[in-house]
CSV table of C-alpha atoms and ligand atoms in Angstrom, one decimal:
chain,number,residue,atom,x,y,z
D,14,UNK,CA,0.0,0.0,0.2
D,15,UNK,CA,1.1,3.5,-0.6
D,16,UNK,CA,0.2,6.9,0.4
D,17,UNK,CA,-1.9,7.2,-2.3
D,18,UNK,CA,-4.4,3.9,-1.7
D,19,UNK,CA,-3.8,0.8,-3.3
D,20,UNK,CA,-1.9,0.5,-6.7
D,21,UNK,CA,-1.6,-2.1,-9.2
D,22,UNK,CA,1.3,-2.2,-11.9
D,23,UNK,CA,-0.7,-3.6,-15.1
D,24,UNK,CA,0.5,-3.2,-18.6
D,25,UNK,CA,3.7,-1.5,-17.2
D,26,UNK,CA,1.5,1.6,-15.4
D,27,UNK,CA,0.8,2.2,-12.3
D,28,UNK,CA,-3.0,2.4,-11.2
D,29,UNK,CA,-4.3,3.7,-8.2
D,30,UNK,CA,-7.7,1.0,-7.7
D,31,UNK,CA,-10.9,3.0,-7.5
D,32,UNK,CA,-13.3,0.2,-7.3
D,33,UNK,CA,-15.4,2.9,-4.9
D,34,UNK,CA,-15.2,6.2,-5.6
D,35,UNK,CA,-17.6,8.0,-2.1
D,36,UNK,CA,-18.7,11.5,-2.1
D,37,UNK,CA,-18.4,13.2,0.7
D,38,UNK,CA,-20.1,16.6,0.6
D,39,UNK,CA,-18.6,19.8,1.5
D,40,UNK,CA,-21.0,21.3,3.5
D,41,UNK,CA,-20.8,17.8,5.8
D,42,UNK,CA,-18.3,18.4,8.4
D,43,UNK,CA,-19.4,15.0,9.6
D,44,UNK,CA,-19.4,12.9,6.6
D,45,UNK,CA,-16.2,14.5,5.4
D,46,UNK,CA,-14.8,12.9,8.6
D,47,UNK,CA,-16.3,9.8,8.7
D,48,UNK,CA,-15.3,9.1,5.1
D,49,UNK,CA,-11.8,8.9,5.8
D,50,UNK,CA,-12.7,5.6,7.9
D,51,UNK,CA,-14.7,3.6,5.5
D,52,UNK,CA,-13.1,1.0,3.0
D,53,UNK,CA,-13.9,3.1,-0.3
D,54,UNK,CA,-10.7,3.5,-2.4
D,55,UNK,CA,-11.1,6.9,-3.3
D,56,UNK,CA,-12.7,9.6,-1.2
D,57,UNK,CA,-14.2,12.4,-3.3
D,58,UNK,CA,-14.9,15.9,-1.5
D,59,UNK,CA,-17.5,17.6,-3.1
D,60,UNK,CA,-17.5,21.1,-4.1
D,61,UNK,CA,-20.2,20.9,-7.1
D,62,UNK,CA,-23.8,19.8,-6.8
D,63,UNK,CA,-23.7,18.9,-3.4
D,64,UNK,CA,-23.3,22.1,-1.8
D,65,UNK,CA,-25.8,25.1,-1.9
D,66,UNK,CA,-24.6,28.4,-3.7
D,67,UNK,CA,-24.6,30.0,-0.1
D,68,UNK,CA,-22.1,27.1,1.4
D,69,UNK,CA,-19.7,27.3,-2.0
D,70,UNK,CA,-17.0,29.6,0.1
D,71,UNK,CA,-17.6,27.7,3.7
D,72,UNK,CA,-17.0,24.3,1.8
D,73,UNK,CA,-13.9,25.2,-0.2
D,74,UNK,CA,-12.2,26.4,3.1
D,75,UNK,CA,-13.4,23.2,5.1
D,76,UNK,CA,-12.1,21.0,2.3
D,77,UNK,CA,-9.1,22.8,2.3
D,78,UNK,CA,-8.2,22.7,5.9
D,79,UNK,CA,-9.7,18.8,5.9
D,80,UNK,CA,-6.8,18.1,3.2
D,81,UNK,CA,-4.5,19.8,5.5
D,82,UNK,CA,-4.7,18.6,8.8
D,83,UNK,CA,-7.1,15.4,8.3
D,84,UNK,CA,-6.3,13.7,4.9
D,85,UNK,CA,-6.1,10.0,5.1
D,86,UNK,CA,-3.0,8.6,4.0
D,87,UNK,CA,-4.3,5.3,2.8
D,88,UNK,CA,-6.7,6.5,-0.2
D,89,UNK,CA,-6.9,8.2,-3.2
D,90,UNK,CA,-8.4,11.6,-2.5
D,91,UNK,CA,-10.2,13.7,-5.2
D,92,UNK,CA,-11.7,17.4,-5.0
D,93,UNK,CA,-14.6,17.8,-7.2
D,94,UNK,CA,-14.8,21.4,-8.1
D,95,UNK,CA,-17.4,23.4,-9.7
D,96,UNK,CA,-17.4,23.4,-13.9
D,97,UNK,CA,-15.0,25.4,-16.0
D,98,UNK,CA,-17.7,28.2,-16.8
D,99,UNK,CA,-19.1,28.7,-13.1
D,100,UNK,CA,-18.4,31.7,-10.9
D,101,UNK,CA,-16.8,29.4,-8.5
D,102,UNK,CA,-14.1,27.7,-11.1
D,103,UNK,CA,-11.3,30.3,-10.4
D,104,UNK,CA,-11.5,30.3,-6.3
D,105,UNK,CA,-12.3,26.1,-6.5
D,106,UNK,CA,-8.7,26.2,-8.7
D,107,UNK,CA,-6.6,28.2,-6.5
D,108,UNK,CA,-7.4,26.6,-3.5
D,109,UNK,CA,-8.0,22.8,-4.6
D,110,UNK,CA,-4.5,22.8,-5.8
D,111,UNK,CA,-3.1,24.2,-2.7
D,112,UNK,CA,-4.6,21.5,-1.2
D,113,UNK,CA,-2.9,19.3,-3.0
D,114,UNK,CA,-5.1,16.2,-3.4
D,115,UNK,CA,-4.4,12.9,-5.6
D,116,UNK,CA,-6.9,14.0,-8.3
D,117,UNK,CA,-9.4,17.0,-9.0
D,118,UNK,CA,-12.5,15.5,-10.5
D,119,UNK,CA,-14.0,17.7,-13.4
D,120,UNK,CA,-17.3,18.0,-13.6
D,121,UNK,CA,-19.1,18.4,-16.8
D,122,UNK,CA,-16.2,17.9,-19.4
D,123,UNK,CA,-17.1,18.2,-23.1
D,124,UNK,CA,-14.4,18.9,-25.3
D,125,UNK,CA,-10.3,18.1,-24.7
D,126,UNK,CA,-9.7,22.1,-25.2
D,127,UNK,CA,-10.9,22.3,-21.4
D,128,UNK,CA,-9.0,19.8,-20.2
D,129,UNK,CA,-5.9,21.3,-21.7
D,130,UNK,CA,-6.8,24.3,-20.4
D,131,UNK,CA,-7.4,23.7,-16.9
D,132,UNK,CA,-4.1,21.3,-16.9
D,133,UNK,CA,-2.4,24.5,-17.8
D,134,UNK,CA,-3.9,26.5,-15.4
D,135,UNK,CA,-2.7,24.0,-12.9
D,136,UNK,CA,0.2,24.1,-13.6
D,137,UNK,CA,1.0,27.8,-13.4
D,138,UNK,CA,-0.8,27.1,-10.1
D,139,UNK,CA,1.3,24.1,-8.8
D,140,UNK,CA,4.6,26.3,-10.0
D,141,UNK,CA,3.4,29.3,-8.1
D,142,UNK,CA,2.8,27.5,-4.8
D,143,UNK,CA,6.0,25.3,-5.3
D,144,UNK,CA,4.3,21.9,-5.9
D,145,UNK,CA,5.6,19.3,-8.5
D,146,UNK,CA,4.5,20.6,-12.0
D,147,UNK,CA,2.0,17.7,-13.2
D,148,UNK,CA,1.5,15.5,-10.3
D,149,UNK,CA,-2.1,15.9,-9.5
D,150,UNK,CA,-4.4,13.9,-11.6
D,151,UNK,CA,-7.7,14.6,-13.3
D,152,UNK,CA,-11.0,12.6,-13.6
D,153,UNK,CA,-13.6,13.7,-16.1
D,154,UNK,CA,-16.9,13.8,-15.3
D,155,UNK,CA,-18.8,12.9,-18.7
D,156,UNK,CA,-22.1,14.0,-18.1
D,157,UNK,CA,-23.6,15.5,-21.4
D,158,UNK,CA,-24.3,14.5,-25.1
D,159,UNK,CA,-21.2,16.7,-26.3
D,160,UNK,CA,-19.3,14.9,-23.4
D,161,UNK,CA,-19.9,11.4,-24.7
D,162,UNK,CA,-19.6,12.3,-28.3
D,163,UNK,CA,-16.1,13.6,-27.6
D,164,UNK,CA,-15.1,11.1,-25.2
D,165,UNK,CA,-12.7,9.9,-27.0
D,166,UNK,CA,-10.4,12.9,-27.2
D,167,UNK,CA,-11.0,13.8,-23.5
D,168,UNK,CA,-9.5,10.6,-22.6
D,169,UNK,CA,-6.4,11.2,-24.3
D,170,UNK,CA,-6.5,15.3,-24.0
D,171,UNK,CA,-3.8,15.6,-21.6
D,172,UNK,CA,-1.7,13.0,-19.3
D,173,UNK,CA,-3.0,14.4,-16.4
D,174,UNK,CA,-6.1,12.3,-17.4
D,175,UNK,CA,-6.1,9.0,-15.1
D,176,UNK,CA,-10.0,8.2,-15.5
D,177,UNK,CA,-13.5,9.5,-17.0
D,178,UNK,CA,-16.9,8.6,-15.1
D,179,UNK,CA,-20.0,7.9,-16.8
D,180,UNK,CA,-22.1,10.7,-14.8
D,181,UNK,CA,-25.6,9.5,-15.5
D,182,UNK,CA,-27.5,11.7,-13.6
D,183,UNK,CA,-26.7,15.3,-15.3
D,184,UNK,CA,-26.4,12.9,-18.3
D,185,UNK,CA,-30.1,12.0,-18.6
D,186,UNK,CA,-30.9,15.4,-18.2
D,187,UNK,CA,-29.2,16.9,-20.8
D,188,UNK,CA,-30.6,14.2,-23.1
D,189,UNK,CA,-34.1,14.7,-21.9
D,190,UNK,CA,-34.4,10.6,-20.8
D,191,UNK,CA,-35.4,9.4,-17.9
D,192,UNK,CA,-33.2,8.0,-15.3
D,193,UNK,CA,-34.3,4.2,-14.5
D,194,UNK,CA,-32.5,1.5,-12.6
D,195,UNK,CA,-32.0,-0.8,-15.5
D,196,UNK,CA,-30.4,2.1,-17.0
D,197,UNK,CA,-30.9,1.2,-20.5
D,198,UNK,CA,-31.1,5.0,-21.2
D,199,UNK,CA,-27.2,5.0,-20.4
D,200,UNK,CA,-26.2,1.7,-21.6
D,201,UNK,CA,-24.9,3.9,-25.0
D,202,UNK,CA,-22.9,6.3,-22.9
D,203,UNK,CA,-21.5,3.4,-20.8
D,204,UNK,CA,-20.1,1.9,-23.6
D,205,UNK,CA,-19.0,4.8,-25.3
D,206,UNK,CA,-17.2,5.9,-22.1
D,207,UNK,CA,-15.1,2.5,-21.9
D,208,UNK,CA,-14.2,2.4,-25.5
D,209,UNK,CA,-12.7,5.8,-25.0
D,210,UNK,CA,-10.9,4.9,-21.4
D,211,UNK,CA,-9.4,1.4,-23.1
D,212,UNK,CA,-8.3,3.2,-26.4
D,213,UNK,CA,-6.4,5.8,-24.2
D,214,UNK,CA,-5.1,3.3,-21.0
D,215,UNK,CA,-7.1,4.9,-18.6
D,216,UNK,CA,-9.7,3.9,-16.0
D,217,UNK,CA,-13.6,3.5,-16.6
D,218,UNK,CA,-15.8,4.8,-13.8
D,219,UNK,CA,-19.4,3.7,-13.5
D,220,UNK,CA,-22.6,5.8,-13.0
D,221,UNK,CA,-24.5,6.2,-9.0
D,222,UNK,CA,-26.6,3.9,-8.1
D,223,UNK,CA,-29.2,6.7,-6.8
D,224,UNK,CA,-31.3,4.6,-4.5
D,225,UNK,CA,-29.3,4.2,-1.3
D,226,UNK,CA,-32.0,2.0,0.2
D,227,UNK,CA,-32.0,-0.5,-2.3
D,228,UNK,CA,-29.3,-3.1,-1.9
D,229,UNK,CA,-30.8,-5.6,-4.9
D,230,UNK,CA,-30.8,-2.6,-7.5
D,231,UNK,CA,-27.0,-1.6,-6.2
D,232,UNK,CA,-26.2,-5.3,-7.3
D,233,UNK,CA,-27.7,-5.8,-10.6
D,234,UNK,CA,-26.3,-2.8,-12.0
D,235,UNK,CA,-22.7,-3.7,-10.3
D,236,UNK,CA,-23.0,-6.5,-11.9
D,237,UNK,CA,-23.7,-4.9,-15.4
D,238,UNK,CA,-20.5,-2.2,-14.7
D,239,UNK,CA,-18.1,-5.1,-13.9
D,240,UNK,CA,-19.2,-7.3,-16.6
D,241,UNK,CA,-18.7,-4.2,-18.9
D,242,UNK,CA,-15.5,-3.8,-18.1
D,243,UNK,CA,-15.5,-0.8,-16.0
D,244,UNK,CA,-12.8,-0.4,-12.9
D,245,UNK,CA,-15.2,0.8,-10.3
D,246,UNK,CA,-18.4,2.9,-9.6
D,247,UNK,CA,-19.1,6.2,-8.2
D,248,UNK,CA,-21.0,5.6,-4.7
D,249,UNK,CA,-23.0,8.4,-2.4
D,250,UNK,CA,-23.2,6.0,0.7
D,251,UNK,CA,-21.1,4.0,3.0
D,252,UNK,CA,-23.5,1.4,2.7
D,253,UNK,CA,-22.9,1.1,-0.8
D,254,UNK,CA,-18.8,0.3,-0.5
D,255,UNK,CA,-18.9,-3.1,0.4
D,256,UNK,CA,-21.0,-4.3,-1.7
D,257,UNK,CA,-19.5,-2.4,-4.8
D,258,UNK,CA,-15.8,-3.5,-3.4
D,259,UNK,CA,-17.0,-6.8,-3.5
D,260,UNK,CA,-18.0,-6.9,-7.3
D,261,UNK,CA,-14.7,-5.3,-8.2
D,262,UNK,CA,-12.8,-7.5,-6.5
D,263,UNK,CA,-12.2,-11.1,-7.8
D,264,UNK,CA,-13.7,-13.7,-6.0
D,265,UNK,CA,-11.7,-16.9,-4.4
D,266,UNK,CA,-13.2,-19.2,-7.3
D,267,UNK,CA,-12.7,-16.5,-10.0
D,268,UNK,CA,-8.7,-16.2,-8.4
D,269,UNK,CA,-8.6,-20.4,-8.7
D,270,UNK,CA,-9.9,-20.4,-12.0
D,271,UNK,CA,-7.4,-17.8,-13.2
D,272,UNK,CA,-4.2,-20.0,-11.7
D,273,UNK,CA,-5.4,-23.0,-13.3
D,274,UNK,CA,-6.0,-21.4,-16.4
D,275,UNK,CA,-2.2,-20.2,-16.2
D,276,UNK,CA,-1.5,-23.7,-15.3
D,277,UNK,CA,-2.8,-25.2,-18.6
D,278,UNK,CA,-1.0,-22.2,-20.6
D,279,UNK,CA,2.1,-23.7,-19.2
D,280,UNK,CA,2.0,-27.3,-19.6
D,281,UNK,CA,0.6,-26.2,-23.4
D,282,UNK,CA,3.7,-24.4,-23.7
D,283,UNK,CA,5.7,-27.2,-23.1
D,284,UNK,CA,4.1,-29.2,-25.2
D,285,UNK,CA,4.5,-26.7,-27.8
D,286,UNK,CA,1.0,-25.8,-28.3
D,287,UNK,CA,-0.5,-22.3,-28.3
D,288,UNK,CA,-4.5,-23.1,-27.5
D,289,UNK,CA,-4.8,-26.2,-24.7
D,290,UNK,CA,-8.3,-26.7,-23.0
D,291,UNK,CA,-9.3,-26.6,-19.3
D,292,UNK,CA,-12.7,-28.8,-18.0
D,293,UNK,CA,-13.7,-29.0,-21.8
D,294,UNK,CA,-13.0,-25.1,-22.9
D,295,UNK,CA,-10.7,-23.5,-25.2
D,296,UNK,CA,-7.9,-21.8,-23.6
D,297,UNK,CA,-5.6,-19.1,-25.6
D,298,UNK,CA,-3.9,-16.1,-25.3
D,299,UNK,CA,-6.8,-13.9,-24.5
D,300,UNK,CA,-8.2,-16.1,-21.7
D,301,UNK,CA,-4.8,-16.2,-20.5
D,302,UNK,CA,-4.7,-12.0,-20.4
D,303,UNK,CA,-8.1,-11.7,-18.4
D,304,UNK,CA,-6.7,-14.6,-15.9
D,305,UNK,CA,-3.2,-12.6,-15.3
D,306,UNK,CA,-5.5,-8.9,-15.0
D,307,UNK,CA,-7.8,-11.2,-12.6
D,308,UNK,CA,-4.9,-12.1,-10.4
D,309,UNK,CA,-3.1,-8.4,-10.7
D,310,UNK,CA,-6.5,-7.2,-9.3
D,311,UNK,CA,-6.4,-9.5,-6.4
D,312,UNK,CA,-3.3,-8.6,-5.9
D,313,UNK,CA,-3.8,-4.7,-5.7
D,314,UNK,CA,-7.0,-5.6,-3.4
D,315,UNK,CA,-4.3,-7.4,-0.9
D,316,UNK,CA,-5.5,-10.8,-1.3
D,317,UNK,CA,-2.3,-12.8,-0.9
D,318,UNK,CA,-2.2,-15.5,-3.8
D,319,UNK,CA,-0.7,-19.0,-2.2
D,320,UNK,CA,1.9,-19.2,-5.0
D,321,UNK,CA,3.8,-16.6,-7.5
D,322,UNK,CA,2.8,-16.0,-10.6
D,323,UNK,CA,5.1,-16.1,-13.2
A,407,ACO,C1,-25.2,13.5,-8.8
A,407,ACO,C2,-24.3,13.7,-7.9
A,407,ACO,O1,-23.6,15.0,-8.4
A,407,ACO,S1,-23.8,12.7,-6.7
A,407,ACO,C3,-22.5,13.4,-6.2
A,407,ACO,C4,-23.1,14.6,-5.0
A,407,ACO,N1,-23.9,14.1,-4.1
A,407,ACO,C5,-23.4,14.1,-2.5
A,407,ACO,O2,-22.1,14.4,-2.4
A,407,ACO,C6,-24.2,13.0,-1.7
A,407,ACO,C7,-23.3,12.5,-0.6
A,407,ACO,N2,-24.2,11.5,0.0
A,407,ACO,C8,-24.9,12.0,1.1
A,407,ACO,O3,-24.4,13.6,1.1
A,407,ACO,C9,-25.9,11.5,2.1
A,407,ACO,O4,-25.4,9.9,1.9
A,407,ACO,C10,-27.2,11.3,1.8
A,407,ACO,C11,-27.8,13.0,2.0
A,407,ACO,C12,-27.7,11.1,0.6
A,407,ACO,C13,-28.2,10.5,2.9
A,407,ACO,O5,-27.8,10.9,4.2
A,407,ACO,P1,-28.2,10.7,5.7
A,407,ACO,O6,-29.6,10.8,5.2
A,407,ACO,O7,-26.9,11.0,6.9
A,407,ACO,O8,-27.9,8.9,5.5
A,407,ACO,P2,-28.0,7.9,6.7
A,407,ACO,O9,-28.7,8.4,7.9
A,407,ACO,O10,-28.5,6.5,6.3
A,407,ACO,O11,-26.4,7.8,7.3
A,407,ACO,C14,-26.2,6.6,8.0
A,407,ACO,C15,-24.4,6.9,8.3
A,407,ACO,O12,-23.8,7.4,7.4
A,407,ACO,C16,-23.0,8.4,7.5
A,407,ACO,N3,-23.1,9.4,5.8
A,407,ACO,C17,-23.8,9.0,4.9
A,407,ACO,N4,-23.5,9.7,3.9
A,407,ACO,C18,-22.1,9.5,3.7
A,407,ACO,C19,-20.9,10.4,2.8
A,407,ACO,N5,-22.0,10.3,1.7
A,407,ACO,N6,-20.0,10.2,3.0
A,407,ACO,C20,-20.0,9.7,4.4
A,407,ACO,N7,-20.6,9.6,5.7
A,407,ACO,C21,-22.2,9.5,5.0
A,407,ACO,C22,-23.9,9.5,8.0
A,407,ACO,O13,-23.3,10.8,8.7
A,407,ACO,C23,-24.3,8.7,8.9
A,407,ACO,O14,-23.5,8.6,10.3
A,407,ACO,P3,-24.1,8.2,11.7
A,407,ACO,O15,-25.0,6.7,11.5
A,407,ACO,O16,-22.7,8.2,12.3
A,407,ACO,O17,-24.9,9.5,12.3
A,408,OAA,O1,-20.0,12.5,-10.4
A,408,OAA,C1,-20.9,11.8,-10.6
A,408,OAA,O2,-20.3,10.2,-11.5
A,408,OAA,C2,-22.5,11.4,-10.4
A,408,OAA,C3,-22.8,13.1,-11.1
A,408,OAA,O3,-22.3,14.0,-11.1
A,408,OAA,C4,-23.8,12.7,-12.3
A,408,OAA,O4,-24.3,11.7,-12.3
A,408,OAA,O5,-24.1,13.9,-12.6
A,409,MG,MG1,-23.3,16.0,-11.9
């Protein structure tokens, strides 16, 4: 474990686990303190939609103080600022860069050039206050039809960008769509963002499931996200954390299968075969890759494998 949360080295790149990203509102000091002690991989302090206009200044100050005096050392910490064209943007950026989070979460991103100009502005502030330039990551919320259309260029807009999210509440509002628990209305958006993230080699973070009392619904929604290929999901209540973490953490059954796949591949190699069978199914390169990803995710989640994986 590092000071920035659990990490995994996959495809020669260090990835900070983002199975769960818990929002704590900047106008709830109690939630902000409590969030430090839960199991989420990423804690997101919010200055945007959970904070009413009358509380923006107080929330900005509170988050800065929180980061200075109570920053959790075992988590990846992000701060969501207000949108680029809002009246709060410049003040948010000044305070938040000084707070030096792992990432700044940018709402309502629609164009790559917005990300590039924000990144340059951050660099100026980093330089001004003596921080290493380029160290703060960016997570871009994709939450409009224009963001979806431009997801691919946004994902590779700047080296700071480590993840995109599908932010379904604002997105459905922009689409004149109805938000449903089954999520058919955001199915295309989820896939568009995922493809953009995979092409850019960054993480993809799935939508909020807003009904905090519907565990079965959350399970179905998270299973879908995991099977599509997302790396994690945004959550808004501590009750959602363990459920979501469990889906994005390989089960013992998945780990055992992955180890057996690697054994079968190894035996195949010794016999000079590219494809082998396991339990009656063909095992070849993509299945080996999935097995290796499973084992890397398990290790990153702190699960001890009972043997070395070569
Ligand atoms: C669409 C978007 O933009 S999503 C992002 C913006 N939204 C947010 O940031 C909202 C985040 N979530 C919340 O603020 C809250 O969960 C709410 C308002 C939805 C519900 O809060 P509550 O009514 O207090 O929920 P509830 O009573 O079930 O809370 C149980 C416990 O969990 C704590 N808790 C609830 N939500 C959070 C949270 N997000 N972070 C940390 N602790 C939390 C409560 O303080 C309470 O603690 P206690 O038992 O010690 O008193
Ligand atoms: O940050 C998020 O992913 C949630 C959000 O803003 C939205 O759904 O509109
Ligand atoms: Mg939103």
